[in-house]
């Protein structure tokens, strides 16, 4: 067999191995995306089996929808309460666990423990926390009353700040481990020669962290910021399950994904408007990602 024939045979095998992924991607990813985009320009709702194109009417309605913008605001508040402490604590722990001078024992054990919540089902976590903060006989209420912090049971899920903090804490608890692992991987990829040169120049551990570690982590932090923001815009399971499926109390826990679900599958079943909401979420995410990229990218000084 000639080299060309062997090469063509290998190419055929390569296409055969790639084919299942391509088929699955086209059926379950690309086609639903295109159909959602098409659906957003129609009037599909209720029990209708067909729809007609109505142009940008759904998007014009979306721009003026105060409930949609309220859901966007709720989403970013909960995401901010989750991401800022998540990144801060994960950064501190990553620096601590990768410091070779500390000679910490059981590093792998701590990595597994911190990452473990990310492996749990969101449904089970939501049920667990709903039971923990239940009113009036939940374990948290009983404990706080026993130590004298509360004189009577407190209904956490009827208080907007408390419910937001609980949802943000759950998101932080579930995703902090993944952030920690990624930051640890980024720190271990930094060249040791940078630290050696800094130590020779008289830098201490704090100065090495501020002037070497954190600047070198800039690309990873940008990646974490973008992926966390995308995940935050898609936040659905915990806010949906931990409340009454509509973002109670006072709809302040209703994220954009929960609002889209409510429009599509509860009440009037307006599938086309729900599709427009999903496109709106996508546009907001892309615009914010572009703005963050523009703000955080390194700028080379101009030559005189």
Tab-separated table of C-alpha atoms in Angstrom:
chain	number	residue	atom	x	y	z
A	1	UNK	CA	0.000	0.000	0.000
A	2	UNK	CA	1.361	3.426	-0.954
A	3	UNK	CA	1.825	6.209	1.576
A	4	UNK	CA	-0.989	8.163	-0.066
A	5	UNK	CA	-3.386	5.219	0.233
A	6	UNK	CA	-2.507	4.680	3.904
A	7	UNK	CA	-2.964	8.377	4.551
A	8	UNK	CA	-6.406	8.386	2.888
A	9	UNK	CA	-7.414	5.318	4.924
A	10	UNK	CA	-6.424	7.039	8.159
A	11	UNK	CA	-8.429	10.092	7.118
A	12	UNK	CA	-11.511	7.913	6.592
A	13	UNK	CA	-11.140	6.440	10.083
A	14	UNK	CA	-10.753	9.952	11.483
A	15	UNK	CA	-13.983	11.074	9.849
A	16	UNK	CA	-15.784	7.984	11.177
A	17	UNK	CA	-14.658	8.698	14.747
A	18	UNK	CA	-15.671	12.362	14.485
A	19	UNK	CA	-19.031	11.626	12.822
A	20	UNK	CA	-20.972	10.713	16.032
A	21	UNK	CA	-20.026	14.000	17.681
A	22	UNK	CA	-20.959	15.985	14.577
A	23	UNK	CA	-24.353	14.255	14.311
A	24	UNK	CA	-25.135	14.777	18.006
A	25	UNK	CA	-24.010	18.412	17.795
A	26	UNK	CA	-26.160	19.120	14.743
A	27	UNK	CA	-29.271	17.484	16.225
A	28	UNK	CA	-29.094	18.554	19.858
A	29	UNK	CA	-27.162	21.836	19.709
A	30	UNK	CA	-27.081	23.600	16.354
A	31	UNK	CA	-30.664	22.838	15.276
A	32	UNK	CA	-32.264	23.876	18.621
A	33	UNK	CA	-30.235	27.096	18.500
A	34	UNK	CA	-31.378	27.918	14.981
A	35	UNK	CA	-34.965	26.926	15.796
A	36	UNK	CA	-34.958	29.170	18.886
A	37	UNK	CA	-33.733	32.071	16.772
A	38	UNK	CA	-36.466	31.433	14.198
A	39	UNK	CA	-39.095	30.955	16.910
A	40	UNK	CA	-38.280	34.348	18.431
A	41	UNK	CA	-39.641	36.029	15.296
A	42	UNK	CA	-42.957	34.152	15.405
A	43	UNK	CA	-46.133	33.933	17.473
A	44	UNK	CA	-46.027	30.341	18.757
A	45	UNK	CA	-47.970	29.959	22.005
A	46	UNK	CA	-50.360	27.656	23.806
A	47	UNK	CA	-51.561	24.648	21.828
A	48	UNK	CA	-50.706	26.043	18.394
A	49	UNK	CA	-48.807	23.604	16.188
A	50	UNK	CA	-47.692	26.219	13.658
A	51	UNK	CA	-46.659	29.828	13.783
A	52	UNK	CA	-46.357	32.800	11.501
A	53	UNK	CA	-43.541	35.314	11.390
A	54	UNK	CA	-44.319	38.624	13.078
A	55	UNK	CA	-40.923	40.299	12.722
A	56	UNK	CA	-39.277	41.966	15.704
A	57	UNK	CA	-42.482	42.417	17.714
A	58	UNK	CA	-41.250	40.082	20.463
A	59	UNK	CA	-37.961	41.964	20.781
A	60	UNK	CA	-39.740	45.331	20.844
A	61	UNK	CA	-41.859	43.977	23.684
A	62	UNK	CA	-38.772	42.591	25.420
A	63	UNK	CA	-37.008	45.966	25.485
A	64	UNK	CA	-39.980	47.473	27.329
A	65	UNK	CA	-40.592	44.463	29.602
A	66	UNK	CA	-39.916	45.623	33.177
A	67	UNK	CA	-40.173	42.057	34.446
A	68	UNK	CA	-37.396	40.938	32.093
A	69	UNK	CA	-35.073	43.743	33.203
A	70	UNK	CA	-35.999	43.027	36.804
A	71	UNK	CA	-34.967	39.410	36.238
A	72	UNK	CA	-31.690	40.588	34.669
A	73	UNK	CA	-31.049	42.773	37.714
A	74	UNK	CA	-31.831	39.874	40.064
A	75	UNK	CA	-29.479	37.623	38.123
A	76	UNK	CA	-26.522	39.985	38.378
A	77	UNK	CA	-27.127	40.702	42.070
A	78	UNK	CA	-27.117	36.998	42.944
A	79	UNK	CA	-24.181	36.340	40.615
A	80	UNK	CA	-22.164	39.195	42.144
A	81	UNK	CA	-22.872	37.984	45.689
A	82	UNK	CA	-21.604	34.582	44.566
A	83	UNK	CA	-18.644	35.354	42.285
A	84	UNK	CA	-16.748	38.003	44.273
A	85	UNK	CA	-16.278	35.907	47.451
A	86	UNK	CA	-15.845	32.779	45.325
A	87	UNK	CA	-12.904	34.230	43.422
A	88	UNK	CA	-11.393	35.832	46.530
A	89	UNK	CA	-11.463	32.696	48.689
A	90	UNK	CA	-10.414	30.413	45.828
A	91	UNK	CA	-7.444	32.683	45.085
A	92	UNK	CA	-6.294	32.676	48.724
A	93	UNK	CA	-6.665	28.898	49.003
A	94	UNK	CA	-4.949	28.310	45.650
A	95	UNK	CA	-1.930	30.385	46.691
A	96	UNK	CA	-1.855	28.638	50.051
A	97	UNK	CA	-2.147	25.086	48.682
A	98	UNK	CA	0.492	25.632	45.958
A	99	UNK	CA	3.090	27.265	48.219
A	100	UNK	CA	5.992	24.777	48.287
A	101	UNK	CA	7.545	26.521	51.306
A	102	UNK	CA	4.614	25.602	53.549
A	103	UNK	CA	4.998	21.847	52.927
A	104	UNK	CA	1.285	21.306	53.546
A	105	UNK	CA	0.211	17.711	53.958
A	106	UNK	CA	-2.925	16.302	52.396
A	107	UNK	CA	-3.112	18.761	49.492
A	108	UNK	CA	-4.891	16.251	47.285
A	109	UNK	CA	-7.397	15.552	50.051
A	110	UNK	CA	-8.262	19.244	50.383
A	111	UNK	CA	-8.597	19.583	46.611
A	112	UNK	CA	-11.065	16.691	46.544
A	113	UNK	CA	-13.041	18.075	49.507
A	114	UNK	CA	-13.361	21.541	47.971
A	115	UNK	CA	-14.326	20.125	44.573
A	116	UNK	CA	-16.845	17.589	45.935
A	117	UNK	CA	-19.894	19.970	46.067
A	118	UNK	CA	-19.545	20.521	42.322
A	119	UNK	CA	-20.360	16.842	41.780
A	120	UNK	CA	-23.660	16.981	43.655
A	121	UNK	CA	-27.000	17.234	41.890
A	122	UNK	CA	-28.496	20.717	42.078
A	123	UNK	CA	-31.893	19.197	42.868
A	124	UNK	CA	-30.639	17.429	45.982
A	125	UNK	CA	-28.711	20.515	47.109
A	126	UNK	CA	-31.800	22.736	46.731
A	127	UNK	CA	-33.943	20.282	48.727
A	128	UNK	CA	-31.245	20.061	51.403
A	129	UNK	CA	-30.979	23.822	51.898
A	130	UNK	CA	-34.729	24.278	51.742
A	131	UNK	CA	-34.991	21.812	54.615
A	132	UNK	CA	-32.129	23.395	56.566
A	133	UNK	CA	-33.704	26.869	56.468
A	134	UNK	CA	-37.308	25.664	56.747
A	135	UNK	CA	-39.823	27.624	58.797
A	136	UNK	CA	-40.472	27.212	61.680
A	137	UNK	CA	-38.728	23.982	62.702
A	138	UNK	CA	-35.736	23.883	60.347
A	139	UNK	CA	-32.341	23.001	61.849
A	140	UNK	CA	-30.962	26.520	61.285
A	141	UNK	CA	-33.912	28.159	63.053
A	142	UNK	CA	-33.676	25.682	65.931
A	143	UNK	CA	-29.930	26.271	66.319
A	144	UNK	CA	-30.174	30.079	66.198
A	145	UNK	CA	-32.963	30.104	68.758
A	146	UNK	CA	-31.049	27.721	71.012
A	147	UNK	CA	-27.950	29.944	71.144
A	148	UNK	CA	-30.058	33.083	71.611
A	149	UNK	CA	-29.520	34.763	68.240
A	150	UNK	CA	-33.255	34.556	67.453
A	151	UNK	CA	-36.090	34.912	69.932
A	152	UNK	CA	-38.536	33.255	67.520
A	153	UNK	CA	-38.359	31.362	64.244
A	154	UNK	CA	-37.436	33.436	61.197
A	155	UNK	CA	-38.936	32.727	57.774
A	156	UNK	CA	-35.841	33.010	55.578
A	157	UNK	CA	-37.756	32.375	52.367
A	158	UNK	CA	-40.095	35.307	52.985
A	159	UNK	CA	-37.183	37.732	53.284
A	160	UNK	CA	-35.585	38.991	50.067
A	161	UNK	CA	-31.992	39.613	51.328
A	162	UNK	CA	-31.954	36.303	53.223
A	163	UNK	CA	-33.182	34.305	50.228
A	164	UNK	CA	-30.712	36.003	47.885
A	165	UNK	CA	-27.856	35.281	50.274
A	166	UNK	CA	-28.894	31.629	50.587
A	167	UNK	CA	-29.031	31.189	46.791
A	168	UNK	CA	-25.703	33.017	46.376
A	169	UNK	CA	-24.129	30.883	49.105
A	170	UNK	CA	-25.289	27.683	47.429
A	171	UNK	CA	-23.839	28.809	44.085
A	172	UNK	CA	-20.592	29.781	45.833
A	173	UNK	CA	-20.417	26.492	47.713
A	174	UNK	CA	-21.003	24.402	44.594
A	175	UNK	CA	-18.596	26.223	42.242
A	176	UNK	CA	-15.788	27.454	44.509
A	177	UNK	CA	-13.996	24.114	44.177
A	178	UNK	CA	-13.832	24.300	40.397
A	179	UNK	CA	-12.502	27.855	40.560
A	180	UNK	CA	-9.904	26.701	43.079
A	181	UNK	CA	-8.719	23.834	40.860
A	182	UNK	CA	-8.366	26.101	37.815
A	183	UNK	CA	-6.433	28.746	39.774
A	184	UNK	CA	-4.138	26.088	41.236
A	185	UNK	CA	-3.430	24.764	37.740
A	186	UNK	CA	-2.635	28.295	36.550
A	187	UNK	CA	-0.308	28.959	39.500
A	188	UNK	CA	1.629	25.712	38.999
A	189	UNK	CA	2.183	26.664	35.340
A	190	UNK	CA	4.038	29.878	36.310
A	191	UNK	CA	7.776	29.541	35.694
A	192	UNK	CA	9.720	29.019	38.977
A	193	UNK	CA	12.520	31.161	37.572
A	194	UNK	CA	10.373	34.266	38.094
A	195	UNK	CA	10.125	33.555	41.820
A	196	UNK	CA	13.802	32.645	42.064
A	197	UNK	CA	14.828	35.934	40.459
A	198	UNK	CA	12.506	37.862	42.765
A	199	UNK	CA	13.885	36.135	45.877
A	200	UNK	CA	17.443	36.940	44.788
A	201	UNK	CA	16.379	40.586	44.491
A	202	UNK	CA	15.104	40.461	48.079
A	203	UNK	CA	11.348	40.000	47.559
A	204	UNK	CA	9.317	38.276	50.277
A	205	UNK	CA	6.352	35.918	49.823
A	206	UNK	CA	3.781	38.722	49.877
A	207	UNK	CA	5.651	40.740	47.248
A	208	UNK	CA	6.028	37.643	45.040
A	209	UNK	CA	2.283	37.043	45.287
A	210	UNK	CA	1.337	40.647	44.474
A	211	UNK	CA	3.856	41.306	41.701
A	212	UNK	CA	4.247	37.843	40.111
A	213	UNK	CA	1.438	35.404	40.958
A	214	UNK	CA	-1.591	37.668	40.588
A	215	UNK	CA	-0.413	39.379	37.347
A	216	UNK	CA	0.371	35.964	35.837
A	217	UNK	CA	-3.135	34.786	36.751
A	218	UNK	CA	-4.761	37.564	34.740
A	219	UNK	CA	-5.722	35.359	31.727
A	220	UNK	CA	-7.179	32.686	34.015
A	221	UNK	CA	-9.135	35.267	36.032
A	222	UNK	CA	-10.520	36.688	32.789
A	223	UNK	CA	-11.568	33.188	31.731
A	224	UNK	CA	-13.211	32.569	35.114
A	225	UNK	CA	-15.015	35.907	34.955
A	226	UNK	CA	-16.447	35.226	31.505
A	227	UNK	CA	-17.449	31.618	32.168
A	228	UNK	CA	-18.936	32.527	35.553
A	229	UNK	CA	-20.935	35.355	33.991
A	230	UNK	CA	-22.243	33.026	31.280
A	231	UNK	CA	-23.177	30.482	33.940
A	232	UNK	CA	-24.768	33.220	36.033
A	233	UNK	CA	-26.977	34.315	33.144
A	234	UNK	CA	-28.112	30.685	32.853
A	235	UNK	CA	-28.737	30.307	36.608
A	236	UNK	CA	-31.922	28.282	36.850
A	237	UNK	CA	-32.037	25.155	38.999
A	238	UNK	CA	-31.253	26.540	42.463
A	239	UNK	CA	-33.431	29.730	42.243
A	240	UNK	CA	-36.223	27.697	40.645
A	241	UNK	CA	-36.253	24.826	43.125
A	242	UNK	CA	-35.520	26.646	46.357
A	243	UNK	CA	-38.493	29.018	45.930
A	244	UNK	CA	-42.021	28.493	44.600
A	245	UNK	CA	-40.802	28.094	40.991
A	246	UNK	CA	-41.528	31.784	40.280
A	247	UNK	CA	-38.652	33.481	42.125
A	248	UNK	CA	-40.372	34.317	45.382
A	249	UNK	CA	-40.388	36.365	47.543
A	250	UNK	CA	-41.657	39.337	45.549
A	251	UNK	CA	-40.037	37.850	42.400
A	252	UNK	CA	-36.615	39.043	43.630
A	253	UNK	CA	-35.075	35.591	43.134
A	254	UNK	CA	-36.463	35.242	39.608
A	255	UNK	CA	-33.475	35.070	37.282
A	256	UNK	CA	-33.662	35.468	33.509
A	257	UNK	CA	-33.645	31.689	33.018
A	258	UNK	CA	-36.460	31.230	35.558
A	259	UNK	CA	-38.453	34.025	33.881
A	260	UNK	CA	-37.960	32.398	30.479
A	261	UNK	CA	-39.212	29.070	31.867
A	262	UNK	CA	-42.237	30.744	33.464
A	263	UNK	CA	-43.188	32.373	30.158
A	264	UNK	CA	-42.628	29.228	28.090
A	265	UNK	CA	-44.077	26.469	30.269
A	266	UNK	CA	-46.248	28.123	32.909
A	267	UNK	CA	-49.258	30.359	32.438
A	268	UNK	CA	-49.737	31.471	28.857
A	269	UNK	CA	-47.056	29.200	27.329
A	270	UNK	CA	-45.697	31.877	25.021
A	271	UNK	CA	-42.879	29.948	23.359
A	272	UNK	CA	-41.940	32.655	20.886
A	273	UNK	CA	-41.566	35.329	23.549
A	274	UNK	CA	-39.553	32.894	25.691
A	275	UNK	CA	-37.284	32.332	22.684
A	276	UNK	CA	-36.870	36.115	22.383
A	277	UNK	CA	-35.885	36.206	26.089
A	278	UNK	CA	-33.201	33.573	25.467
A	279	UNK	CA	-31.852	35.585	22.512
A	280	UNK	CA	-31.866	38.679	24.732
A	281	UNK	CA	-29.864	36.795	27.361
A	282	UNK	CA	-27.382	35.776	24.690
A	283	UNK	CA	-26.994	39.344	23.407
A	284	UNK	CA	-26.476	40.733	26.926
A	285	UNK	CA	-23.848	38.076	27.646
A	286	UNK	CA	-21.950	38.757	24.400
A	287	UNK	CA	-21.986	42.534	24.932
A	288	UNK	CA	-20.777	42.241	28.529
A	289	UNK	CA	-18.074	39.739	27.547
A	290	UNK	CA	-16.835	42.113	24.838
A	291	UNK	CA	-16.802	45.028	27.304
A	292	UNK	CA	-14.914	43.003	29.908
A	293	UNK	CA	-12.416	41.908	27.282
A	294	UNK	CA	-11.895	45.504	26.204
A	295	UNK	CA	-11.418	46.693	29.786
A	296	UNK	CA	-9.104	43.914	30.970
A	297	UNK	CA	-6.927	43.359	27.913
A	298	UNK	CA	-3.304	44.385	28.149
A	299	UNK	CA	-2.398	47.586	26.363
A	300	UNK	CA	1.052	48.116	24.913
A	301	UNK	CA	2.466	51.583	25.514
A	302	UNK	CA	2.522	53.828	22.465
A	303	UNK	CA	5.893	54.649	20.977
A	304	UNK	CA	6.855	58.255	20.802
